[in-house]
Amino acid sequence: MSTSNKKRRVICIGNGVAGPVFAMALQKLSDYEVILVDARSAEAKAIGGAISISPNGLKALEFVGADQIVTENGGMQESFRILQAASGDVLAEAETAQLLVSKYGYANYGIIRQVYCSGLRELARERGIDMRFNMRLESIQESDNAVTAHFDNGESLTGDLLVGCDGIHSPTRAYVVGEDIKPRFANVSLIIGLSKFTAEESTAISDGFNLHLGQGTNFGCYRADNEGTWAWFIGFATGDPAGGEAEWASQSHQDLTALALSKVEHWNAPLPSLIIPRSYRVSGVGLYDRTPIDTWHRGRVVLCGDAAHPVTPIGGQGSQIAIESAVILARLLAAEQEPSDALFQRYAQLRKPRTDAVVETGRRIISYSFKGGWRTTIRDFFVRILGGYFLRNGGLAQYDYDAGTAPL
């Protein structure tokens, strides 16, 4: 890839989580011009539930001065409790907030997804990042010195580099790998919701992350802000996502709430029956990931976030590793005079061991958490023995990664 004295331009496809973080990181470190392009409208829609952000994710956000989006608008998780759903027995618990702050600089937080995405987008806009909306990528064309993205509205953009931050169904990924391979269904679906309580009512809920482990069904809830919003999810095994319980598009709020309650009706656990009926937003999703790939780039096109390493939300690291990769890629680009195959290969070498491990961990958790039978007995035994240690040590040092200072 040749060197030029002109200001270099990056076209970034996707303006969700990884896209704005990548753009702000590259702006901080270099004189690259970044154009963020998204197929959706400019406003983040009020859909979905909340996400949990751990210290490693917050450190990546801190690198671009965006951690306050979470710490000011989210809800700190003071503790973590894991309960056996059938009996109500506590399998493991730990007061995690102060412990994590002392070890890693941050506690875990929950935040409404819409608030998180809107906050990142607004911060990038305030910093002058060029944003284009309602432009769906249709094709990519490369020459020796440039790459051109063609969009469904008839517009085209040309730059020195194209970064695909366009998610698990990424058309950029299809270009890089040479074919459009469908994501792998994990045979698990989630119903996710947001429920509202008064300050007095919230005192009845343990002020942390509460995870109930059942026979093939799990329930979790956590504070999503400091104004009485609690996020919840219920995960359960399903078959083909084209039908049955996974035909989510046709399900009403009432239908989804009733289905969620039916999954926990025989549990000896009060929280699900308290929180689920109070939901003001609820939706259902099937869980997908992709088998890790060895190459994350093709020519002047490189993948980042879920486009490169999509993972199910089981384990809570999907959005964290996405913004980690965004920061690492920006640091590498800023450190080099020109994008190159060697740079992109180094990027994948740095990130793949960590991202592949997260994908594999998610699959392993699913195999023991949603199958029922003897796997449930083994799961509960190990959680009772090792769960407290795991909770007190930041997910076996998962949180001890800082994308802003990690060696390149």
mmCIF file of C-alpha atoms in Angstrom:
data_model
loop_
_atom_site.group_PDB
_atom_site.id
_atom_site.type_symbol
_atom_site.label_atom_id
_atom_site.label_comp_id
_atom_site.label_asym_id
_atom_site.label_seq_id
_atom_site.Cartn_x
_atom_site.Cartn_y
_atom_site.Cartn_z
ATOM 1 C CA MET A 1 0.000 0.000 0.000
ATOM 2 C CA SER A 2 1.578 3.227 -1.147
ATOM 3 C CA THR A 3 2.308 6.310 0.952
ATOM 4 C CA SER A 4 0.851 9.727 0.143
ATOM 5 C CA ASN A 5 1.148 13.222 1.642
ATOM 6 C CA LYS A 6 -2.610 13.789 1.453
ATOM 7 C CA LYS A 7 -4.749 13.467 4.561
ATOM 8 C CA ARG A 8 -5.757 9.845 4.860
ATOM 9 C CA ARG A 9 -9.426 8.897 4.987
ATOM 10 C CA VAL A 10 -11.070 5.943 6.717
ATOM 11 C CA ILE A 11 -14.591 4.858 5.862
ATOM 12 C CA CYS A 12 -16.077 3.124 8.896
ATOM 13 C CA ILE A 13 -19.191 1.058 8.241
ATOM 14 C CA GLY A 14 -21.368 0.853 11.359
ATOM 15 C CA ASN A 15 -22.244 3.457 13.985
ATOM 16 C CA GLY A 16 -23.303 1.296 16.912
ATOM 17 C CA VAL A 17 -20.668 0.641 19.591
ATOM 18 C CA ALA A 18 -17.328 -0.266 17.983
ATOM 19 C CA GLY A 19 -17.693 2.313 15.187
ATOM 20 C CA PRO A 20 -17.820 5.499 17.273
ATOM 21 C CA VAL A 21 -15.165 4.216 19.690
ATOM 22 C CA PHE A 22 -12.833 3.430 16.773
ATOM 23 C CA ALA A 23 -13.481 6.846 15.210
ATOM 24 C CA MET A 24 -12.803 8.731 18.450
ATOM 25 C CA ALA A 25 -9.682 6.682 19.213
ATOM 26 C CA LEU A 26 -8.228 7.304 15.749
ATOM 27 C CA GLN A 27 -9.107 11.000 15.957
ATOM 28 C CA LYS A 28 -7.321 11.210 19.317
ATOM 29 C CA LEU A 29 -4.138 9.604 18.002
ATOM 30 C CA SER A 30 -3.795 10.752 14.392
ATOM 31 C CA ASP A 31 -4.869 13.140 11.665
ATOM 32 C CA TYR A 32 -6.939 10.534 9.818
ATOM 33 C CA GLU A 33 -10.290 11.735 8.525
ATOM 34 C CA VAL A 34 -12.988 9.269 9.619
ATOM 35 C CA ILE A 35 -16.441 8.996 8.066
ATOM 36 C CA LEU A 36 -18.937 6.920 10.057
ATOM 37 C CA VAL A 37 -21.628 5.416 7.835
ATOM 38 C CA ASP A 38 -24.692 3.542 9.074
ATOM 39 C CA ALA A 39 -27.629 1.858 7.373
ATOM 40 C CA ARG A 40 -30.012 3.025 10.098
ATOM 41 C CA SER A 41 -31.443 6.434 10.919
ATOM 42 C CA ALA A 42 -29.631 9.003 13.035
ATOM 43 C CA GLU A 43 -31.672 8.315 16.171
ATOM 44 C CA ALA A 44 -30.991 5.198 18.255
ATOM 45 C CA LYS A 45 -34.368 3.455 18.499
ATOM 46 C CA ALA A 46 -35.922 2.560 21.840
ATOM 47 C CA ILE A 47 -35.565 -1.181 21.353
ATOM 48 C CA GLY A 48 -33.783 -3.951 23.196
ATOM 49 C CA GLY A 49 -32.833 -4.023 26.841
ATOM 50 C CA ALA A 50 -29.624 -3.252 28.678
ATOM 51 C CA ILE A 51 -26.043 -4.447 28.689
ATOM 52 C CA SER A 52 -23.513 -5.009 31.426
ATOM 53 C CA ILE A 53 -20.179 -3.202 31.113
ATOM 54 C CA SER A 54 -17.191 -4.615 32.994
ATOM 55 C CA PRO A 55 -13.903 -2.907 33.968
ATOM 56 C CA ASN A 56 -12.053 -3.893 30.793
ATOM 57 C CA GLY A 57 -14.783 -2.295 28.703
ATOM 58 C CA LEU A 58 -14.754 0.830 30.839
ATOM 59 C CA LYS A 59 -10.983 1.123 30.447
ATOM 60 C CA ALA A 60 -11.406 1.028 26.666
ATOM 61 C CA LEU A 61 -14.046 3.747 26.961
ATOM 62 C CA GLU A 62 -11.760 5.756 29.250
ATOM 63 C CA PHE A 63 -9.140 5.788 26.484
ATOM 64 C CA VAL A 64 -11.503 7.876 24.353
ATOM 65 C CA GLY A 65 -12.958 9.841 27.271
ATOM 66 C CA ALA A 66 -16.311 8.072 27.111
ATOM 67 C CA ASP A 67 -16.427 6.120 30.378
ATOM 68 C CA GLN A 68 -18.669 8.772 31.956
ATOM 69 C CA ILE A 69 -21.472 7.716 29.607
ATOM 70 C CA VAL A 70 -21.690 4.522 31.644
ATOM 71 C CA THR A 71 -20.698 5.732 35.106
ATOM 72 C CA GLU A 72 -23.117 8.699 34.992
ATOM 73 C CA ASN A 73 -26.056 7.046 33.224
ATOM 74 C CA GLY A 74 -25.747 3.417 34.273
ATOM 75 C CA GLY A 75 -26.256 1.558 37.526
ATOM 76 C CA MET A 76 -23.300 0.223 39.505
ATOM 77 C CA GLN A 77 -23.531 -3.452 40.419
ATOM 78 C CA GLU A 78 -22.622 -3.566 44.097
ATOM 79 C CA SER A 79 -22.592 -7.352 44.292
ATOM 80 C CA PHE A 80 -23.057 -10.567 42.341
ATOM 81 C CA ARG A 81 -25.274 -13.435 43.505
ATOM 82 C CA ILE A 82 -25.759 -16.802 41.823
ATOM 83 C CA LEU A 83 -28.772 -18.779 43.031
ATOM 84 C CA GLN A 84 -30.170 -22.224 42.338
ATOM 85 C CA ALA A 85 -33.594 -21.499 40.906
ATOM 86 C CA ALA A 86 -35.401 -24.626 42.117
ATOM 87 C CA SER A 87 -34.423 -24.268 45.776
ATOM 88 C CA GLY A 88 -33.586 -20.591 46.044
ATOM 89 C CA ASP A 89 -30.247 -21.510 47.625
ATOM 90 C CA VAL A 90 -27.337 -19.135 47.094
ATOM 91 C CA LEU A 91 -24.581 -20.989 45.231
ATOM 92 C CA ALA A 92 -22.081 -18.122 45.252
ATOM 93 C CA GLU A 93 -22.016 -14.441 46.110
ATOM 94 C CA ALA A 94 -19.551 -11.624 46.529
ATOM 95 C CA GLU A 95 -19.577 -7.909 47.289
ATOM 96 C CA THR A 96 -17.838 -7.023 44.057
ATOM 97 C CA ALA A 97 -18.013 -3.259 43.505
ATOM 98 C CA GLN A 98 -15.296 -1.980 45.820
ATOM 99 C CA LEU A 99 -13.180 -5.065 45.207
ATOM 100 C CA LEU A 100 -13.216 -4.527 41.442
ATOM 101 C CA VAL A 101 -12.566 -0.799 41.806
ATOM 102 C CA SER A 102 -9.502 -1.512 43.942
ATOM 103 C CA LYS A 103 -8.199 -4.129 41.482
ATOM 104 C CA TYR A 104 -9.197 -2.756 38.099
ATOM 105 C CA GLY A 105 -10.274 0.861 38.585
ATOM 106 C CA TYR A 106 -13.958 0.271 37.846
ATOM 107 C CA ALA A 107 -16.897 -1.779 39.072
ATOM 108 C CA ASN A 108 -19.405 -3.517 36.803
ATOM 109 C CA TYR A 109 -22.263 -1.356 35.518
ATOM 110 C CA GLY A 110 -25.540 -1.961 33.766
ATOM 111 C CA ILE A 111 -26.825 0.557 31.232
ATOM 112 C CA ILE A 112 -29.778 0.729 28.859
ATOM 113 C CA ARG A 113 -28.483 -0.117 25.387
ATOM 114 C CA GLN A 114 -30.249 2.811 23.742
ATOM 115 C CA VAL A 115 -28.700 5.238 26.259
ATOM 116 C CA TYR A 116 -25.247 3.731 25.701
ATOM 117 C CA CYS A 117 -25.374 3.847 21.902
ATOM 118 C CA SER A 118 -26.893 7.342 21.847
ATOM 119 C CA GLY A 119 -24.221 8.569 24.252
ATOM 120 C CA LEU A 120 -21.363 7.240 22.130
ATOM 121 C CA ARG A 121 -22.863 8.646 18.957
ATOM 122 C CA GLU A 122 -23.500 12.075 20.478
ATOM 123 C CA LEU A 123 -19.980 12.273 21.909
ATOM 124 C CA ALA A 124 -18.482 11.418 18.522
ATOM 125 C CA ARG A 125 -20.694 14.045 16.887
ATOM 126 C CA GLU A 126 -19.587 16.683 19.420
ATOM 127 C CA ARG A 127 -15.980 15.918 18.499
ATOM 128 C CA GLY A 128 -16.637 16.597 14.854
ATOM 129 C CA ILE A 129 -16.748 13.046 13.502
ATOM 130 C CA ASP A 130 -18.458 13.037 10.090
ATOM 131 C CA MET A 131 -21.567 10.832 10.248
ATOM 132 C CA ARG A 132 -23.773 9.623 7.415
ATOM 133 C CA PHE A 133 -27.046 7.728 7.935
ATOM 134 C CA ASN A 134 -29.589 5.744 5.908
ATOM 135 C CA MET A 135 -26.791 4.400 3.705
ATOM 136 C CA ARG A 136 -26.667 0.620 3.432
ATOM 137 C CA LEU A 137 -23.466 -0.873 2.027
ATOM 138 C CA GLU A 138 -24.061 -2.699 -1.245
ATOM 139 C CA SER A 139 -20.586 -3.374 -2.622
ATOM 140 C CA ILE A 140 -16.877 -2.693 -2.167
ATOM 141 C CA GLN A 141 -14.395 -1.952 -4.929
ATOM 142 C CA GLU A 142 -10.617 -1.753 -4.450
ATOM 143 C CA SER A 143 -7.805 -0.304 -6.512
ATOM 144 C CA ASP A 144 -4.079 -0.182 -5.813
ATOM 145 C CA ASN A 145 -4.360 3.074 -3.879
ATOM 146 C CA ALA A 146 -7.939 3.300 -2.610
ATOM 147 C CA VAL A 147 -11.133 1.523 -1.640
ATOM 148 C CA THR A 148 -14.628 2.625 -2.641
ATOM 149 C CA ALA A 149 -17.860 1.753 -0.840
ATOM 150 C CA HIS A 150 -21.086 1.837 -2.854
ATOM 151 C CA PHE A 151 -24.390 2.351 -1.021
ATOM 152 C CA ASP A 152 -28.040 1.628 -1.706
ATOM 153 C CA ASN A 153 -28.926 5.325 -2.048
ATOM 154 C CA GLY A 154 -26.637 5.638 -5.057
ATOM 155 C CA GLU A 155 -23.820 7.381 -3.200
ATOM 156 C CA SER A 156 -20.220 6.192 -3.100
ATOM 157 C CA LEU A 157 -17.362 7.036 -0.751
ATOM 158 C CA THR A 158 -13.666 6.525 -1.468
ATOM 159 C CA GLY A 159 -10.915 6.318 1.117
ATOM 160 C CA ASP A 160 -7.556 4.815 1.962
ATOM 161 C CA LEU A 161 -9.103 2.208 4.241
ATOM 162 C CA LEU A 162 -12.502 0.694 5.017
ATOM 163 C CA VAL A 163 -13.221 -0.618 8.523
ATOM 164 C CA GLY A 164 -16.211 -2.897 8.982
ATOM 165 C CA CYS A 165 -17.866 -2.325 12.371
ATOM 166 C CA ASP A 166 -21.195 -3.494 10.973
ATOM 167 C CA GLY A 167 -22.069 -6.317 13.342
ATOM 168 C CA ILE A 168 -22.723 -10.027 13.182
ATOM 169 C CA HIS A 169 -24.576 -9.799 9.839
ATOM 170 C CA SER A 170 -21.743 -7.711 8.373
ATOM 171 C CA PRO A 171 -21.681 -7.320 4.569
ATOM 172 C CA THR A 172 -18.080 -6.183 5.039
ATOM 173 C CA ARG A 173 -17.244 -9.582 6.512
ATOM 174 C CA ALA A 174 -18.800 -11.273 3.477
ATOM 175 C CA TYR A 175 -16.387 -9.281 1.291
ATOM 176 C CA VAL A 176 -13.367 -10.202 3.434
ATOM 177 C CA VAL A 177 -14.077 -13.946 3.627
ATOM 178 C CA GLY A 178 -15.349 -14.160 0.050
ATOM 179 C CA GLU A 179 -18.826 -15.482 0.823
ATOM 180 C CA ASP A 180 -21.842 -14.680 2.960
ATOM 181 C CA ILE A 181 -21.794 -17.440 5.588
ATOM 182 C CA LYS A 182 -24.756 -17.340 7.945
ATOM 183 C CA PRO A 183 -24.155 -17.004 11.703
ATOM 184 C CA ARG A 184 -24.398 -20.128 13.869
ATOM 185 C CA PHE A 185 -27.545 -20.418 15.981
ATOM 186 C CA ALA A 186 -26.625 -21.361 19.551
ATOM 187 C CA ASN A 187 -29.916 -23.212 20.209
ATOM 188 C CA VAL A 188 -30.683 -20.686 22.936
ATOM 189 C CA SER A 189 -32.989 -17.682 22.916
ATOM 190 C CA LEU A 190 -33.453 -14.766 25.289
ATOM 191 C CA ILE A 191 -36.411 -12.722 26.365
ATOM 192 C CA ILE A 192 -35.050 -9.397 27.573
ATOM 193 C CA GLY A 193 -36.853 -6.602 29.324
ATOM 194 C CA LEU A 194 -36.693 -3.360 31.262
ATOM 195 C CA SER A 195 -38.835 -2.883 34.365
ATOM 196 C CA LYS A 196 -39.471 0.228 36.434
ATOM 197 C CA PHE A 197 -39.660 0.495 40.227
ATOM 198 C CA THR A 198 -39.837 3.298 42.759
ATOM 199 C CA ALA A 199 -36.859 3.884 45.034
ATOM 200 C CA GLU A 200 -38.740 2.223 47.886
ATOM 201 C CA GLU A 201 -39.657 -0.797 45.773
ATOM 202 C CA SER A 202 -36.055 -1.188 44.600
ATOM 203 C CA THR A 203 -34.935 -1.874 48.166
ATOM 204 C CA ALA A 204 -36.568 -5.304 47.861
ATOM 205 C CA ILE A 205 -34.122 -6.221 45.079
ATOM 206 C CA SER A 206 -30.528 -7.160 45.829
ATOM 207 C CA ASP A 207 -28.501 -4.206 44.544
ATOM 208 C CA GLY A 208 -26.248 -6.116 42.191
ATOM 209 C CA PHE A 209 -26.301 -8.755 39.488
ATOM 210 C CA ASN A 210 -28.703 -11.556 40.429
ATOM 211 C CA LEU A 211 -28.362 -14.747 38.391
ATOM 212 C CA HIS A 212 -30.755 -17.688 38.857
ATOM 213 C CA LEU A 213 -29.657 -21.023 37.376
ATOM 214 C CA GLY A 214 -32.423 -23.468 36.497
ATOM 215 C CA GLN A 215 -32.917 -26.660 34.505
ATOM 216 C CA GLY A 216 -32.275 -25.455 30.970
ATOM 217 C CA THR A 217 -33.499 -21.961 31.861
ATOM 218 C CA ASN A 218 -31.634 -19.069 33.496
ATOM 219 C CA PHE A 219 -32.823 -15.684 34.721
ATOM 220 C CA GLY A 220 -30.764 -12.607 35.505
ATOM 221 C CA CYS A 221 -31.480 -9.052 36.581
ATOM 222 C CA TYR A 222 -29.463 -5.958 37.435
ATOM 223 C CA ARG A 223 -29.836 -2.212 37.891
ATOM 224 C CA ALA A 224 -29.658 -0.321 34.565
ATOM 225 C CA ASP A 225 -29.628 3.227 35.938
ATOM 226 C CA ASN A 226 -30.091 5.108 39.205
ATOM 227 C CA GLU A 227 -33.721 5.959 38.506
ATOM 228 C CA GLY A 228 -35.382 2.641 39.280
ATOM 229 C CA THR A 229 -34.849 0.815 35.975
ATOM 230 C CA TRP A 230 -33.960 -2.863 36.266
ATOM 231 C CA ALA A 231 -32.845 -4.916 33.300
ATOM 232 C CA TRP A 232 -33.721 -8.589 33.142
ATOM 233 C CA PHE A 233 -33.284 -11.528 30.816
ATOM 234 C CA ILE A 234 -34.425 -15.110 30.699
ATOM 235 C CA GLY A 235 -32.519 -17.583 28.550
ATOM 236 C CA PHE A 236 -33.751 -20.997 27.506
ATOM 237 C CA ALA A 237 -33.054 -23.712 24.974
ATOM 238 C CA THR A 238 -34.879 -23.472 21.654
ATOM 239 C CA GLY A 239 -34.734 -25.217 18.330
ATOM 240 C CA ASP A 240 -34.701 -23.747 14.853
ATOM 241 C CA PRO A 241 -35.029 -19.947 15.171
ATOM 242 C CA ALA A 242 -37.323 -19.888 12.136
ATOM 243 C CA GLY A 243 -40.288 -21.107 14.190
ATOM 244 C CA GLY A 244 -41.847 -21.825 17.560
ATOM 245 C CA GLU A 245 -40.721 -19.763 20.530
ATOM 246 C CA ALA A 246 -38.020 -18.073 18.468
ATOM 247 C CA GLU A 247 -40.510 -16.539 16.007
ATOM 248 C CA TRP A 248 -40.109 -13.301 17.922
ATOM 249 C CA ALA A 249 -41.304 -10.761 15.412
ATOM 250 C CA SER A 250 -44.946 -11.779 15.795
ATOM 251 C CA GLN A 251 -44.911 -11.876 19.610
ATOM 252 C CA SER A 252 -46.647 -9.086 21.520
ATOM 253 C CA HIS A 253 -45.454 -7.562 24.791
ATOM 254 C CA GLN A 254 -48.149 -9.533 26.593
ATOM 255 C CA ASP A 255 -47.199 -12.795 24.852
ATOM 256 C CA LEU A 256 -43.509 -12.428 25.666
ATOM 257 C CA THR A 257 -44.205 -11.529 29.288
ATOM 258 C CA ALA A 258 -46.470 -14.558 29.668
ATOM 259 C CA LEU A 259 -43.862 -16.831 28.067
ATOM 260 C CA ALA A 260 -41.146 -15.511 30.375
ATOM 261 C CA LEU A 261 -43.316 -16.061 33.453
ATOM 262 C CA SER A 262 -44.166 -19.592 32.331
ATOM 263 C CA LYS A 263 -40.460 -20.449 32.353
ATOM 264 C CA VAL A 264 -40.094 -19.584 36.043
ATOM 265 C CA GLU A 265 -43.485 -20.524 37.473
ATOM 266 C CA HIS A 266 -42.144 -23.535 39.404
ATOM 267 C CA TRP A 267 -39.054 -21.791 40.775
ATOM 268 C CA ASN A 268 -38.574 -21.067 44.444
ATOM 269 C CA ALA A 269 -37.299 -17.584 43.629
ATOM 270 C CA PRO A 270 -39.253 -14.345 44.171
ATOM 271 C CA LEU A 271 -37.278 -11.967 41.929
ATOM 272 C CA PRO A 272 -38.419 -13.199 38.485
ATOM 273 C CA SER A 273 -42.094 -13.035 39.471
ATOM 274 C CA LEU A 274 -41.536 -9.560 40.913
ATOM 275 C CA ILE A 275 -39.587 -8.049 38.021
ATOM 276 C CA ILE A 276 -40.996 -9.598 34.834
ATOM 277 C CA PRO A 277 -44.611 -8.336 35.225
ATOM 278 C CA ARG A 278 -43.372 -4.757 35.705
ATOM 279 C CA SER A 279 -41.652 -4.580 32.318
ATOM 280 C CA TYR A 280 -42.322 -1.556 30.115
ATOM 281 C CA ARG A 281 -40.188 -2.883 27.266
ATOM 282 C CA VAL A 282 -39.702 -6.513 26.311
ATOM 283 C CA SER A 283 -38.341 -8.321 23.257
ATOM 284 C CA GLY A 284 -37.082 -11.723 22.221
ATOM 285 C CA VAL A 285 -33.906 -12.678 20.386
ATOM 286 C CA GLY A 286 -32.181 -15.832 19.243
ATOM 287 C CA LEU A 287 -28.509 -16.134 20.166
ATOM 288 C CA TYR A 288 -25.907 -16.415 17.416
ATOM 289 C CA ASP A 289 -22.156 -16.418 17.036
ATOM 290 C CA ARG A 290 -19.660 -17.328 14.321
ATOM 291 C CA THR A 291 -16.808 -19.770 14.186
ATOM 292 C CA PRO A 292 -13.597 -17.709 14.502
ATOM 293 C CA ILE A 293 -11.800 -16.915 11.243
ATOM 294 C CA ASP A 294 -8.047 -16.596 10.768
ATOM 295 C CA THR A 295 -8.005 -13.556 8.478
ATOM 296 C CA TRP A 296 -9.647 -10.292 9.437
ATOM 297 C CA HIS A 297 -8.717 -8.256 6.389
ATOM 298 C CA ARG A 298 -8.635 -8.272 2.620
ATOM 299 C CA GLY A 299 -6.608 -5.582 0.913
ATOM 300 C CA ARG A 300 -7.715 -2.233 2.305
ATOM 301 C CA VAL A 301 -10.734 -3.652 4.137
ATOM 302 C CA VAL A 302 -10.460 -4.751 7.778
ATOM 303 C CA LEU A 303 -13.013 -6.040 10.288
ATOM 304 C CA CYS A 304 -13.609 -4.843 13.838
ATOM 305 C CA GLY A 305 -15.977 -5.750 16.674
ATOM 306 C CA ASP A 306 -18.805 -8.183 15.990
ATOM 307 C CA ALA A 307 -17.965 -8.143 12.291
ATOM 308 C CA ALA A 308 -14.670 -9.851 13.179
ATOM 309 C CA HIS A 309 -15.515 -11.838 16.307
ATOM 310 C CA PRO A 310 -19.247 -12.028 17.104
ATOM 311 C CA VAL A 311 -20.110 -13.786 20.337
ATOM 312 C CA THR A 312 -23.317 -14.544 22.196
ATOM 313 C CA PRO A 313 -24.070 -12.267 25.173
ATOM 314 C CA ILE A 314 -23.551 -15.244 27.483
ATOM 315 C CA GLY A 315 -20.582 -14.232 29.605
ATOM 316 C CA GLY A 316 -21.163 -10.515 29.125
ATOM 317 C CA GLN A 317 -18.028 -9.743 27.071
ATOM 318 C CA GLY A 318 -19.324 -9.155 23.538
ATOM 319 C CA SER A 319 -19.495 -5.360 23.597
ATOM 320 C CA GLN A 320 -16.329 -5.153 25.705
ATOM 321 C CA ILE A 321 -14.115 -7.041 23.266
ATOM 322 C CA ALA A 322 -15.645 -5.040 20.399
ATOM 323 C CA ILE A 323 -14.462 -1.723 21.812
ATOM 324 C CA GLU A 324 -11.148 -3.255 22.863
ATOM 325 C CA SER A 325 -10.539 -4.220 19.231
ATOM 326 C CA ALA A 326 -11.580 -0.732 18.109
ATOM 327 C CA VAL A 327 -8.965 0.878 20.357
ATOM 328 C CA ILE A 328 -6.213 -1.596 19.405
ATOM 329 C CA LEU A 329 -6.857 -1.105 15.676
ATOM 330 C CA ALA A 330 -6.795 2.689 16.066
ATOM 331 C CA ARG A 331 -3.529 2.537 18.020
ATOM 332 C CA LEU A 332 -1.889 0.367 15.363
ATOM 333 C CA LEU A 333 -3.025 2.635 12.526
ATOM 334 C CA ALA A 334 -1.784 5.723 14.344
ATOM 335 C CA ALA A 335 1.596 4.111 15.011
ATOM 336 C CA GLU A 336 2.229 3.305 11.337
ATOM 337 C CA GLN A 337 2.733 5.660 8.422
ATOM 338 C CA GLU A 338 0.530 3.615 6.114
ATOM 339 C CA PRO A 339 -1.983 0.753 6.430
ATOM 340 C CA SER A 340 -0.437 -2.534 5.353
ATOM 341 C CA ASP A 341 -0.997 -6.273 5.289
ATOM 342 C CA ALA A 342 1.586 -6.598 8.057
ATOM 343 C CA LEU A 343 -0.305 -4.132 10.254
ATOM 344 C CA PHE A 344 -3.616 -5.943 9.799
ATOM 345 C CA GLN A 345 -1.988 -9.308 10.424
ATOM 346 C CA ARG A 346 -0.491 -7.930 13.625
ATOM 347 C CA TYR A 347 -3.927 -6.637 14.663
ATOM 348 C CA ALA A 348 -5.471 -10.100 14.259
ATOM 349 C CA GLN A 349 -2.534 -11.757 16.037
ATOM 350 C CA LEU A 350 -2.965 -9.420 19.000
ATOM 351 C CA ARG A 351 -6.707 -9.861 19.293
ATOM 352 C CA LYS A 352 -7.552 -13.400 18.179
ATOM 353 C CA PRO A 353 -6.328 -15.308 21.266
ATOM 354 C CA ARG A 354 -8.542 -13.160 23.477
ATOM 355 C CA THR A 355 -11.595 -12.965 21.216
ATOM 356 C CA ASP A 356 -11.473 -16.660 20.278
ATOM 357 C CA ALA A 357 -11.354 -17.523 23.982
ATOM 358 C CA VAL A 358 -14.460 -15.418 24.654
ATOM 359 C CA VAL A 359 -16.363 -17.161 21.838
ATOM 360 C CA GLU A 360 -15.318 -20.573 23.154
ATOM 361 C CA THR A 361 -16.186 -19.652 26.747
ATOM 362 C CA GLY A 362 -19.656 -18.555 25.653
ATOM 363 C CA ARG A 363 -20.224 -21.843 23.861
ATOM 364 C CA ARG A 364 -18.981 -23.810 26.862
ATOM 365 C CA ILE A 365 -21.269 -21.929 29.254
ATOM 366 C CA ILE A 366 -24.219 -22.606 26.972
ATOM 367 C CA SER A 367 -23.422 -26.323 26.856
ATOM 368 C CA TYR A 368 -23.684 -26.545 30.658
ATOM 369 C CA SER A 369 -26.302 -23.890 31.377
ATOM 370 C CA PHE A 370 -29.138 -24.703 29.006
ATOM 371 C CA LYS A 371 -29.059 -28.475 28.494
ATOM 372 C CA GLY A 372 -30.477 -29.575 31.876
ATOM 373 C CA GLY A 373 -30.055 -33.058 33.364
ATOM 374 C CA TRP A 374 -26.654 -34.156 34.652
ATOM 375 C CA ARG A 375 -24.976 -31.045 33.232
ATOM 376 C CA THR A 376 -27.021 -28.937 35.634
ATOM 377 C CA THR A 377 -25.808 -30.983 38.599
ATOM 378 C CA ILE A 378 -22.181 -30.589 37.524
ATOM 379 C CA ARG A 379 -22.674 -26.870 36.847
ATOM 380 C CA ASP A 380 -24.189 -26.211 40.275
ATOM 381 C CA PHE A 381 -21.441 -28.192 42.012
ATOM 382 C CA PHE A 382 -18.651 -26.205 40.389
ATOM 383 C CA VAL A 383 -20.428 -22.874 40.889
ATOM 384 C CA ARG A 384 -20.820 -23.652 44.584
ATOM 385 C CA ILE A 385 -17.125 -24.594 44.902
ATOM 386 C CA LEU A 386 -15.488 -22.050 42.580
ATOM 387 C CA GLY A 387 -18.086 -19.342 41.976
ATOM 388 C CA GLY A 388 -16.999 -17.075 44.810
ATOM 389 C CA TYR A 389 -13.368 -17.193 43.687
ATOM 390 C CA PHE A 390 -14.389 -16.425 40.111
ATOM 391 C CA LEU A 391 -16.526 -13.455 41.183
ATOM 392 C CA ARG A 392 -13.845 -12.007 43.445
ATOM 393 C CA ASN A 393 -11.133 -12.312 40.799
ATOM 394 C CA GLY A 394 -12.775 -10.488 37.936
ATOM 395 C CA GLY A 395 -13.747 -13.446 35.791
ATOM 396 C CA LEU A 396 -10.342 -15.111 36.177
ATOM 397 C CA ALA A 397 -8.549 -11.890 35.163
ATOM 398 C CA GLN A 398 -10.898 -11.218 32.213
ATOM 399 C CA TYR A 399 -11.194 -7.671 33.527
ATOM 400 C CA ASP A 400 -7.454 -7.077 33.805
ATOM 401 C CA TYR A 401 -7.043 -6.002 30.178
ATOM 402 C CA ASP A 402 -6.488 -2.401 29.161
ATOM 403 C CA ALA A 403 -6.774 -1.808 25.416
ATOM 404 C CA GLY A 404 -5.245 1.643 25.815
ATOM 405 C CA THR A 405 -1.965 0.368 27.267
ATOM 406 C CA ALA A 406 -1.714 -3.249 26.053
ATOM 407 C CA PRO A 407 1.570 -3.912 24.188
ATOM 408 C CA LEU A 408 1.283 -3.661 20.392
#
